[in-house]
Amino acid sequence: DAKTTQPNSMESNEEEPVHLPCNHSTISGTDYIHWYRQLPSQGPEYVIHGLTSNVNNRMASLAIAEDRKSSTLILHRATLRDAAVYYCILRGMTNSGNTPLVFGKGTRLSVIA
Amino acid sequence: DAGVTQSPTHLIKTRGQHVTLRCSPISGHKSVSWYQQVLGQGPQFIFQYYEKEERGRGNFPDRFSARQFPNYSSELNVNALLLGDSALYLCASSLRLAAYTDTQYFGPGTRLTVL
């Protein structure tokens, strides 16, 4: 079962920053926070992940609360190509040793030109 | 390098039939996972294979089975198809099995419609 809570949808204007929130109040100490996104008619793609510290890459930034019970994915300048469903996923070790991704419904981001 | 490839792209079957979906992982990746995505929902984990062995299974009936070949490609088989099996079936590959920082790379999926 997904252990994260995200808004169903958000809207942004093109070229403005977007902050996508995620609540994960039951996160364990070894859970990594991953973000994937799914563009229309495509499979999901990796965006970013982190454990405790804020992370930056070429696609986005990830801000993690000090208590790790929430995080925010930041797109610094939204483009029309960023319109997608964004999934916040907690990923930790299972008893069987595998590490499947557990997706919720995600946040559908619309970008307005 | 080629990404994850899946075939066929689309498939239409009738209830009770059997279907086989195929996946080729990124070169060098030894782990393949299968996900089912019903319209309007996030993907749901079905199986994970690593080095030709099943290493994880989601909450799916025994009608679903899979295997991984020596070249690390994989097949997902679904028997006795039901209308509710209509979905996008996604394959994902990753380098390792139990590294929860590893990125999973997804293919474009196979759209299965059961009539």
XYZ file of N, CA and C in Angstrom:
684
model
N 0.838 -1.189 0.000
C 0.000 0.000 0.000
C 0.879 1.247 0.000
N 0.426 2.261 -0.774
C 1.169 3.499 -0.815
C 1.167 4.124 0.565
N 2.286 4.718 0.968
C 2.380 5.322 2.277
C 2.558 6.824 2.161
N 2.180 7.367 1.036
C 2.328 8.807 0.818
C 0.983 9.418 0.466
N 0.855 10.724 0.721
C -0.351 11.478 0.399
C 0.027 12.669 -0.455
N -0.618 12.768 -1.618
C -0.345 13.866 -2.534
C -1.665 14.485 -2.994
N -1.648 15.771 -3.347
C -2.873 16.347 -3.926
C -3.175 15.683 -5.255
N -4.465 15.578 -5.582
C -4.836 14.917 -6.826
C -4.328 15.680 -8.045
N -4.402 16.997 -7.986
C -4.009 17.780 -9.158
C -3.476 19.135 -8.731
N -2.653 19.691 -9.603
C -2.125 21.042 -9.429
C -1.991 21.686 -10.793
N -1.961 23.003 -10.776
C -1.867 23.748 -12.025
C -0.773 24.795 -11.884
N -0.046 25.026 -12.962
C 1.023 26.011 -12.926
C 1.070 26.758 -14.245
N 1.558 27.983 -14.185
C 1.806 28.718 -15.411
C 3.203 28.381 -15.929
N 3.314 28.406 -17.235
C 4.600 28.113 -17.850
C 5.661 29.089 -17.366
N 6.856 28.562 -17.181
C 8.039 29.326 -16.767
C 7.983 29.806 -15.323
N 7.022 29.354 -14.563
C 6.982 29.663 -13.134
C 7.395 28.433 -12.336
N 7.885 28.627 -11.098
C 8.253 27.472 -10.274
C 7.011 26.716 -9.804
N 7.205 25.419 -9.611
C 6.127 24.553 -9.128
C 6.628 23.789 -7.911
N 5.803 23.779 -6.871
C 6.138 23.040 -5.654
C 5.096 21.937 -5.471
N 5.518 20.701 -5.616
C 4.622 19.558 -5.485
C 4.841 18.914 -4.113
N 3.815 18.959 -3.240
C 4.007 18.445 -1.883
C 3.710 16.955 -1.768
N 4.305 16.353 -0.746
C 4.053 14.942 -0.449
C 4.163 14.748 1.060
N 3.161 14.135 1.649
C 3.196 13.814 3.070
C 3.469 12.328 3.256
N 4.367 12.012 4.143
C 4.700 10.612 4.440
C 5.002 10.502 5.930
N 3.954 10.638 6.720
C 4.115 10.718 8.173
C 4.607 9.417 8.805
N 4.443 8.273 8.115
C 4.855 6.992 8.692
C 6.198 6.521 8.129
N 6.963 7.421 7.586
C 8.248 7.060 6.991
C 9.168 6.450 8.040
N 9.909 5.412 7.644
C 10.866 4.811 8.566
C 12.248 5.415 8.313
N 13.143 5.148 9.230
C 14.458 5.765 9.146
C 15.272 5.366 7.938
N 14.953 4.214 7.335
C 15.724 3.738 6.186
C 15.002 3.930 4.859
N 13.819 4.530 4.881
C 13.080 4.763 3.635
C 13.675 5.927 2.866
N 13.961 5.689 1.585
C 14.323 6.774 0.691
C 13.042 7.357 0.071
N 13.083 8.629 -0.228
C 11.966 9.309 -0.890
C 12.318 9.434 -2.365
N 11.511 8.796 -3.195
C 11.729 8.830 -4.642
C 10.590 9.573 -5.314
N 10.905 10.244 -6.394
C 9.889 10.856 -7.245
C 10.059 10.340 -8.667
N 8.945 9.905 -9.220
C 8.870 9.524 -10.620
C 7.759 10.356 -11.248
N 7.818 10.499 -12.569
C 6.723 11.158 -13.258
C 6.353 10.341 -14.486
N 5.113 10.497 -14.902
C 4.620 9.758 -16.060
C 3.974 10.739 -17.021
N 4.663 10.953 -18.126
C 4.120 11.804 -19.174
C 3.026 11.045 -19.914
N 2.143 11.747 -20.580
C 1.041 11.080 -21.287
C 1.542 10.016 -22.256
N 0.914 8.858 -22.186
C 1.207 7.735 -23.093
C 2.641 7.216 -22.976
N 3.265 7.402 -21.827
C 4.611 6.875 -21.607
C 4.679 6.117 -20.289
N 5.738 5.342 -20.119
C 5.992 4.738 -18.833
C 6.566 5.762 -17.865
N 6.500 5.480 -16.572
C 7.082 6.406 -15.592
C 8.573 6.611 -15.828
N 9.059 7.781 -15.428
C 10.492 8.042 -15.494
C 10.969 8.630 -14.173
N 12.181 8.282 -13.818
C 12.791 8.743 -12.570
C 13.017 10.242 -12.615
N 12.751 10.892 -11.485
C 13.029 12.329 -11.389
C 14.169 12.594 -10.407
N 14.006 12.120 -9.168
C 14.984 12.435 -8.136
C 14.726 11.570 -6.908
N 15.711 11.413 -6.039
C 15.465 10.737 -4.771
C 16.396 11.305 -3.707
N 15.993 11.101 -2.447
C 16.822 11.581 -1.341
C 16.473 10.852 -0.052
N 17.333 11.025 0.951
C 17.120 10.374 2.245
C 16.843 11.401 3.337
N 17.779 12.306 3.536
C 17.586 13.317 4.583
C 17.875 14.727 4.079
N 18.916 14.848 3.292
C 19.318 16.187 2.841
C 18.596 16.563 1.553
N 18.485 17.863 1.336
C 17.915 18.349 0.076
C 18.816 17.932 -1.079
N 18.199 17.664 -2.227
C 18.915 17.148 -3.389
C 18.570 17.984 -4.606
N 19.547 18.154 -5.473
C 19.322 18.857 -6.730
C 19.861 18.016 -7.877
N 19.145 18.014 -8.982
C 19.693 17.477 -10.224
C 19.188 18.331 -11.375
N 19.485 17.892 -12.598
C 19.167 18.745 -13.733
C 17.671 18.878 -13.962
N 16.902 17.951 -13.402
C 15.457 17.990 -13.638
C 14.717 18.789 -12.568
N 15.157 18.633 -11.315
C 14.366 19.181 -10.221
C 15.190 19.267 -8.949
N 14.544 19.790 -7.908
C 15.115 19.794 -6.563
C 14.142 19.091 -5.633
N 14.685 18.465 -4.615
C 13.883 17.787 -3.610
C 14.208 18.384 -2.255
N 13.171 18.955 -1.627
C 13.332 19.522 -0.298
C 12.671 18.584 0.694
N 13.434 18.129 1.688
C 12.945 17.165 2.671
C 12.849 17.850 4.026
N 11.688 17.722 4.660
C 11.499 18.329 5.972
C 12.460 17.716 6.982
N 12.768 18.488 8.002
C 13.734 18.020 9.000
C 13.269 16.736 9.689
N 11.966 16.604 9.933
C 11.446 15.387 10.563
C 11.149 14.288 9.544
N 11.394 14.567 8.286
C 11.224 13.649 7.157
C 9.771 13.211 6.956
N 8.823 13.866 7.559
C 7.434 13.466 7.392
C 6.781 14.108 6.187
N 7.498 14.941 5.507
C 6.987 15.529 4.276
C 8.160 15.922 3.384
N 7.859 16.079 2.101
C 8.869 16.524 1.163
C 8.185 17.310 0.050
N 8.988 18.053 -0.690
C 8.459 18.859 -1.784
C 9.350 18.720 -2.999
N 8.750 18.385 -4.107
C 9.469 18.368 -5.372
C 9.335 19.749 -6.002
N 10.453 20.314 -6.391
C 10.452 21.673 -6.941
C 10.922 21.643 -8.385
N 10.044 22.085 -9.280
C 10.437 22.312 -10.678
C 10.676 23.815 -10.783
N 11.872 24.212 -11.123
C 12.239 25.627 -11.009
C 11.568 26.494 -12.059
N 11.381 25.960 -13.247
C 10.675 26.690 -14.303
C 9.849 25.684 -15.096
N 8.574 25.642 -14.829
C 7.727 24.647 -15.490
C 7.621 24.944 -16.980
N 7.691 23.879 -17.767
C 7.459 23.994 -19.198
C 6.275 23.100 -19.548
N 5.775 23.251 -20.747
C 4.644 22.424 -21.175
C 5.007 20.944 -21.138
N 6.298 20.660 -21.333
C 6.745 19.264 -21.321
C 6.744 18.663 -19.923
N 6.568 19.499 -18.908
C 6.524 18.981 -17.536
C 5.125 18.537 -17.129
N 4.140 18.726 -17.979
C 2.780 18.271 -17.675
C 2.781 16.742 -17.614
N 2.449 16.224 -16.430
C 2.573 14.783 -16.189
C 1.925 14.463 -14.850
N 1.862 13.174 -14.541
C 1.478 12.735 -13.196
C 2.756 12.487 -12.419
N 2.882 13.112 -11.269
C 4.081 13.007 -10.442
C 3.786 12.115 -9.238
N 4.616 11.109 -9.059
C 4.445 10.141 -7.978
C 5.554 10.302 -6.944
N 5.140 10.393 -5.704
C 6.055 10.407 -4.564
C 6.030 9.010 -3.954
N 7.171 8.378 -3.813
C 7.233 6.967 -3.414
C 8.273 6.783 -2.326
N 7.900 6.067 -1.283
C 8.871 5.667 -0.264
C 9.431 4.307 -0.639
N 10.721 4.183 -0.551
C 11.349 2.942 -0.977
C 12.340 2.465 0.072
N 12.050 1.288 0.605
C 12.941 0.700 1.587
C 13.015 -0.787 1.392
N 13.846 -1.421 2.149
C 14.067 -2.845 1.978
C 12.845 -3.631 2.471
N 12.483 -4.680 1.733
C 11.423 -5.580 2.169
C 12.049 -6.838 2.755
N 11.222 -7.666 3.375
C 11.731 -8.904 3.971
C 12.310 -9.834 2.921
N 11.768 -9.765 1.714
C 12.235 -10.655 0.651
C 13.483 -10.126 -0.037
N 13.885 -8.941 0.308
C 15.108 -8.393 -0.255
C 14.925 -7.622 -1.530
N 13.719 -7.636 -2.075
C 13.512 -6.860 -3.300
C 12.988 -5.481 -2.935
N 12.937 -4.619 -3.904
C 12.596 -3.214 -3.635
C 11.639 -2.682 -4.685
N 10.401 -3.199 -4.703
C 9.466 -2.702 -5.712
C 9.046 -1.267 -5.434
N 8.651 -0.584 -6.477
C 8.075 0.745 -6.332
C 6.589 0.595 -6.011
N 6.132 1.289 -4.982
C 4.720 1.260 -4.598
C 4.130 2.626 -4.956
N 3.356 2.653 -6.032
C 2.793 3.895 -6.538
C 1.440 4.172 -5.906
N 1.180 5.439 -5.613
C -0.161 5.887 -5.282
C -0.803 6.446 -6.540
N -1.737 7.369 -6.373
C -2.387 7.972 -7.543
C -1.621 9.160 -8.084
N -0.719 9.701 -7.287
C 0.091 10.803 -7.755
C -0.642 12.125 -7.881
N 0.091 13.140 -8.323
C -0.447 14.482 -8.570
C -0.384 14.758 -10.060
N -1.522 15.075 -10.649
C -1.543 15.427 -12.064
C -1.227 16.922 -12.184
N -0.105 17.241 -12.792
C 0.312 18.627 -12.979
C -0.078 19.100 -14.371
N -0.819 20.182 -14.410
C -1.150 20.837 -15.679
C -0.343 22.118 -15.770
N 0.208 22.381 -16.940
C 0.994 23.596 -17.161
C 0.296 24.422 -18.224
N 0.046 25.661 -17.860
C -0.699 26.548 -18.751
C 0.259 27.501 -19.455
N 0.115 27.577 -20.755
C 0.989 28.457 -21.549
C 0.649 29.924 -21.344
N 22.437 4.190 -25.995
C 21.978 2.849 -25.633
C 20.452 2.790 -25.718
N 19.942 1.635 -26.135
C 18.504 1.468 -26.220
C 17.938 1.380 -24.816
N 16.712 1.904 -24.671
C 16.029 1.805 -23.393
C 15.327 0.477 -23.277
N 14.422 0.385 -22.333
C 13.629 -0.823 -22.161
C 12.624 -0.907 -23.312
N 12.569 -2.057 -23.941
C 11.620 -2.239 -25.031
C 10.584 -3.287 -24.650
N 9.373 -3.085 -25.138
C 8.281 -4.011 -24.855
C 7.533 -4.311 -26.145
N 7.039 -5.529 -26.222
C 6.213 -5.893 -27.378
C 5.107 -6.839 -26.945
N 3.961 -6.791 -27.611
C 3.596 -5.779 -28.612
C 3.221 -4.458 -27.949
N 2.937 -3.474 -28.755
C 2.524 -2.167 -28.229
C 1.082 -2.211 -27.764
N 0.256 -2.813 -28.563
C -1.162 -2.961 -28.254
C -1.584 -4.391 -28.529
N -2.623 -4.810 -27.807
C -3.093 -6.178 -27.947
C -4.567 -6.219 -27.570
N -5.353 -6.906 -28.366
C -6.767 -7.100 -28.040
C -7.042 -8.593 -27.940
N -7.620 -9.003 -26.828
C -7.936 -10.407 -26.580
C -9.377 -10.507 -26.103
N -9.890 -11.723 -26.097
C -11.219 -11.948 -25.547
C -11.110 -12.712 -24.234
N -12.162 -12.634 -23.449
C -12.177 -13.302 -22.150
C -11.855 -14.790 -22.283
N -11.063 -15.290 -21.356
C -10.695 -16.695 -21.352
C -9.431 -17.018 -22.121
N -8.979 -16.095 -22.977
C -7.767 -16.349 -23.742
C -6.526 -16.164 -22.876
N -5.394 -16.503 -23.469
C -4.095 -16.363 -22.819
C -3.286 -15.305 -23.573
N -2.407 -14.590 -22.845
C -1.580 -13.573 -23.481
C -0.146 -13.660 -22.963
N 0.795 -13.357 -23.843
C 2.215 -13.283 -23.475
C 2.763 -11.937 -23.874
N 3.319 -11.241 -22.914
C 3.934 -9.935 -23.146
C 5.435 -10.076 -22.957
N 6.191 -9.300 -23.747
C 7.636 -9.455 -23.738
C 8.349 -8.145 -23.402
N 9.509 -8.303 -22.801
C 10.276 -7.148 -22.347
C 11.766 -7.416 -22.515
N 12.473 -6.437 -23.054
C 13.933 -6.498 -23.122
C 14.497 -5.373 -22.274
N 15.306 -5.698 -21.260
C 15.826 -4.659 -20.369
C 16.976 -3.898 -21.014
N 17.389 -2.838 -20.370
C 18.572 -2.099 -20.786
C 19.779 -3.031 -20.664
N 20.678 -2.924 -21.619
C 21.857 -3.776 -21.617
C 22.623 -3.647 -20.297
N 22.915 -4.793 -19.690
C 23.644 -4.789 -18.423
C 22.751 -4.852 -17.202
N 21.481 -4.600 -17.377
C 20.549 -4.684 -16.250
C 20.119 -6.128 -16.054
N 20.171 -6.572 -14.797
C 19.845 -7.957 -14.508
C 18.493 -8.136 -13.834
N 17.879 -7.046 -13.431
C 16.591 -7.120 -12.740
C 15.481 -6.583 -13.631
N 14.407 -7.342 -13.713
C 13.230 -6.917 -14.477
C 12.006 -7.006 -13.573
N 11.217 -5.947 -13.598
C 9.971 -5.926 -12.827
C 8.805 -5.663 -13.765
N 7.652 -6.205 -13.392
C 6.424 -5.990 -14.156
C 5.409 -5.256 -13.286
N 4.699 -4.328 -13.916
C 3.664 -3.552 -13.239
C 2.414 -3.534 -14.106
N 1.258 -3.474 -13.451
C -0.015 -3.300 -14.133
C -0.574 -1.924 -13.796
N -0.990 -1.182 -14.808
C -1.570 0.137 -14.566
C -2.962 0.204 -15.172
N -3.946 0.173 -14.314
C -5.331 0.337 -14.735
C -5.599 1.822 -14.929
N -6.473 2.136 -15.851
C -6.763 3.525 -16.187
C -7.106 4.347 -14.946
N -6.402 5.456 -14.779
C -6.680 6.358 -13.675
C -5.970 6.018 -12.373
N -5.207 4.937 -12.369
C -4.493 4.517 -11.163
C -2.982 4.534 -11.411
N -2.222 4.489 -10.328
C -0.789 4.326 -10.468
C -0.454 2.877 -10.756
N 0.745 2.623 -11.266
C 1.156 1.247 -11.547
C 1.185 0.393 -10.281
N 0.806 -0.880 -10.432
C 0.820 -1.824 -9.318
C 1.818 -2.931 -9.606
N 2.653 -3.248 -8.642
C 3.725 -4.228 -8.791
C 3.160 -5.633 -8.951
N 3.680 -6.358 -9.970
C 3.255 -7.740 -10.189
C 4.376 -8.701 -9.814
N 5.527 -8.564 -10.462
C 6.659 -9.469 -10.252
C 7.978 -8.703 -10.339
N 8.988 -9.274 -9.681
C 10.361 -8.873 -9.929
C 11.204 -10.126 -10.147
N 12.019 -10.122 -11.171
C 12.936 -11.202 -11.460
C 14.359 -10.678 -11.444
N 15.237 -11.521 -10.943
C 16.656 -11.174 -10.908
C 17.446 -12.436 -11.151
N 18.345 -12.391 -12.079
C 19.155 -13.565 -12.426
C 18.277 -14.797 -12.653
N 17.186 -14.607 -13.369
C 16.273 -15.662 -13.805
C 15.426 -16.257 -12.690
N 15.497 -15.691 -11.512
C 14.684 -16.194 -10.406
C 13.661 -15.153 -9.965
N 12.475 -15.625 -9.589
C 11.474 -14.723 -9.048
C 11.922 -14.261 -7.672
N 11.980 -12.961 -7.487
C 12.462 -12.434 -6.211
C 11.414 -11.579 -5.511
N 10.270 -11.429 -6.141
C 9.191 -10.685 -5.506
C 7.911 -10.846 -6.294
N 6.789 -10.868 -5.577
C 5.491 -11.015 -6.212
C 4.504 -10.111 -5.509
N 3.720 -9.395 -6.277
C 2.664 -8.560 -5.721
C 1.397 -9.361 -5.510
N 0.333 -8.677 -5.161
C -0.936 -9.319 -4.837
C -1.757 -9.571 -6.101
N -1.304 -10.521 -6.893
C -1.984 -10.880 -8.122
C -2.263 -12.382 -8.120
N -3.357 -12.814 -8.787
C -3.703 -14.244 -8.785
C -2.699 -15.074 -9.565
N -2.820 -16.387 -9.377
C -1.899 -17.332 -10.018
C -2.048 -17.366 -11.531
N -3.080 -16.734 -12.060
C -3.214 -16.646 -13.520
C -2.052 -15.842 -14.120
N -1.415 -15.054 -13.300
C -0.272 -14.258 -13.738
C 1.010 -15.031 -13.433
N 1.859 -15.140 -14.433
C 3.151 -15.779 -14.240
C 4.175 -15.075 -15.115
N 5.420 -15.303 -14.823
C 6.478 -14.658 -15.598
C 7.717 -15.525 -15.570
N 8.643 -15.173 -16.421
C 9.949 -15.821 -16.380
C 10.977 -14.867 -16.978
N 12.237 -15.157 -16.635
C 13.338 -14.357 -17.166
C 14.308 -15.308 -17.835
N 14.811 -14.903 -18.959
C 15.668 -15.750 -19.771
C 17.148 -15.441 -19.500
N 18.054 -16.337 -19.981
C 19.487 -16.105 -19.734
C 19.988 -14.752 -20.233
N 19.359 -14.181 -21.251
C 19.790 -12.861 -21.737
C 19.088 -11.734 -20.959
N 18.405 -12.070 -19.885
C 17.722 -11.152 -18.963
C 16.414 -10.580 -19.509
N 16.034 -10.934 -20.734
C 14.713 -10.537 -21.192
C 13.668 -11.307 -20.395
N 12.425 -10.864 -20.513
C 11.393 -11.451 -19.654
C 10.067 -11.552 -20.388
N 9.262 -12.482 -19.967
C 7.895 -12.638 -20.456
C 6.926 -12.601 -19.284
N 5.796 -11.945 -19.506
C 4.696 -11.984 -18.558
C 3.553 -12.733 -19.228
N 3.042 -13.740 -18.564
C 1.941 -14.525 -19.090
C 0.704 -14.343 -18.213
N -0.431 -14.193 -18.873
C -1.692 -14.107 -18.144
C -2.663 -15.105 -18.772
N -3.159 -16.025 -17.958
C -4.103 -17.039 -18.415
C -5.538 -16.647 -18.078
N -6.477 -17.269 -18.801
C -7.908 -17.097 -18.490
C -8.252 -15.628 -18.292
N -8.001 -14.843 -19.307
C -8.163 -13.389 -19.209
C -9.565 -12.989 -18.780
N -9.591 -11.979 -17.917
C -10.831 -11.369 -17.454
C -10.909 -9.943 -17.969
N -12.120 -9.392 -17.995
C -12.268 -8.001 -18.438
C -11.398 -7.070 -17.599
N -11.291 -7.371 -16.317
C -10.518 -6.540 -15.399
C -9.023 -6.576 -15.624
N -8.558 -7.454 -16.504
C -7.130 -7.495 -16.833
C -6.759 -6.443 -17.859
N -7.751 -5.758 -18.397
C -7.481 -4.684 -19.346
C -6.688 -3.589 -18.639
N -5.524 -3.287 -19.163
C -4.631 -2.346 -18.485
C -3.408 -2.104 -19.349
N -2.573 -1.170 -18.873
C -1.247 -0.959 -19.451
C -0.265 -1.779 -18.627
N 0.470 -2.651 -19.266
C 1.441 -3.483 -18.570
C 2.838 -2.914 -18.827
N 3.487 -2.563 -17.737
C 4.781 -1.891 -17.806
C 5.886 -2.822 -17.334
N 6.993 -2.741 -18.029
C 8.195 -3.467 -17.639
C 9.236 -2.439 -17.215
N 9.972 -2.756 -16.179
C 11.034 -1.863 -15.715
C 12.290 -2.675 -15.456
N 13.435 -2.103 -15.794
C 14.682 -2.796 -15.507
C 15.564 -1.947 -14.597
N 16.389 -2.625 -13.844
C 17.353 -1.938 -12.981
C 18.597 -2.804 -12.881
N 19.676 -2.182 -12.398
C 20.961 -2.883 -12.346
C 20.937 -4.029 -11.348
N 20.411 -3.727 -10.154
C 20.545 -4.680 -9.060
C 19.187 -5.059 -8.511
N 19.191 -5.978 -7.580
C 17.945 -6.435 -6.971
C 17.580 -5.611 -5.758
N 18.454 -5.604 -4.808
C 18.088 -5.080 -3.488
C 18.802 -3.781 -3.189
N 18.789 -2.898 -4.146
C 19.393 -1.586 -3.923
C 18.307 -0.553 -4.085
N 17.791 -0.050 -2.973
C 16.630 0.823 -3.086
C 16.985 2.261 -3.404
N 18.188 2.469 -3.849
C 18.513 3.758 -4.449
C 18.636 3.643 -5.963
N 18.582 2.411 -6.476
C 18.705 2.224 -7.917
C 17.489 2.761 -8.647
N 17.740 3.376 -9.776
C 16.661 3.852 -10.628
C 16.040 2.680 -11.374
N 14.721 2.675 -11.469
C 14.036 1.725 -12.345
C 13.699 2.457 -13.635
N 14.065 1.828 -14.752
C 13.816 2.405 -16.057
C 12.648 1.657 -16.695
N 11.628 2.413 -17.051
C 10.401 1.811 -17.562
C 10.357 1.825 -19.082
N 9.735 0.785 -19.616
C 9.423 0.770 -21.035
C 8.127 1.520 -21.289
N 7.730 1.604 -22.551
C 6.515 2.349 -22.897
C 5.231 1.598 -22.581
N 5.349 0.303 -22.301
C 4.181 -0.471 -21.910
C 3.497 -1.174 -23.071
N 2.702 -2.156 -22.714
C 1.817 -2.858 -23.652
C 0.388 -2.614 -23.202
N -0.398 -2.059 -24.090
C -1.819 -1.793 -23.779
C -2.626 -3.032 -24.126
N -3.173 -3.701 -23.101
C -3.973 -4.899 -23.294
C -5.449 -4.550 -23.110
N -6.238 -4.907 -24.090
C -7.684 -4.740 -24.004
C -8.327 -6.110 -24.068
N -9.164 -6.425 -23.075
C -9.868 -7.702 -23.032
C -11.346 -7.440 -23.294
N -11.860 -8.074 -24.330
C -13.273 -7.869 -24.718
C -14.140 -9.023 -24.263
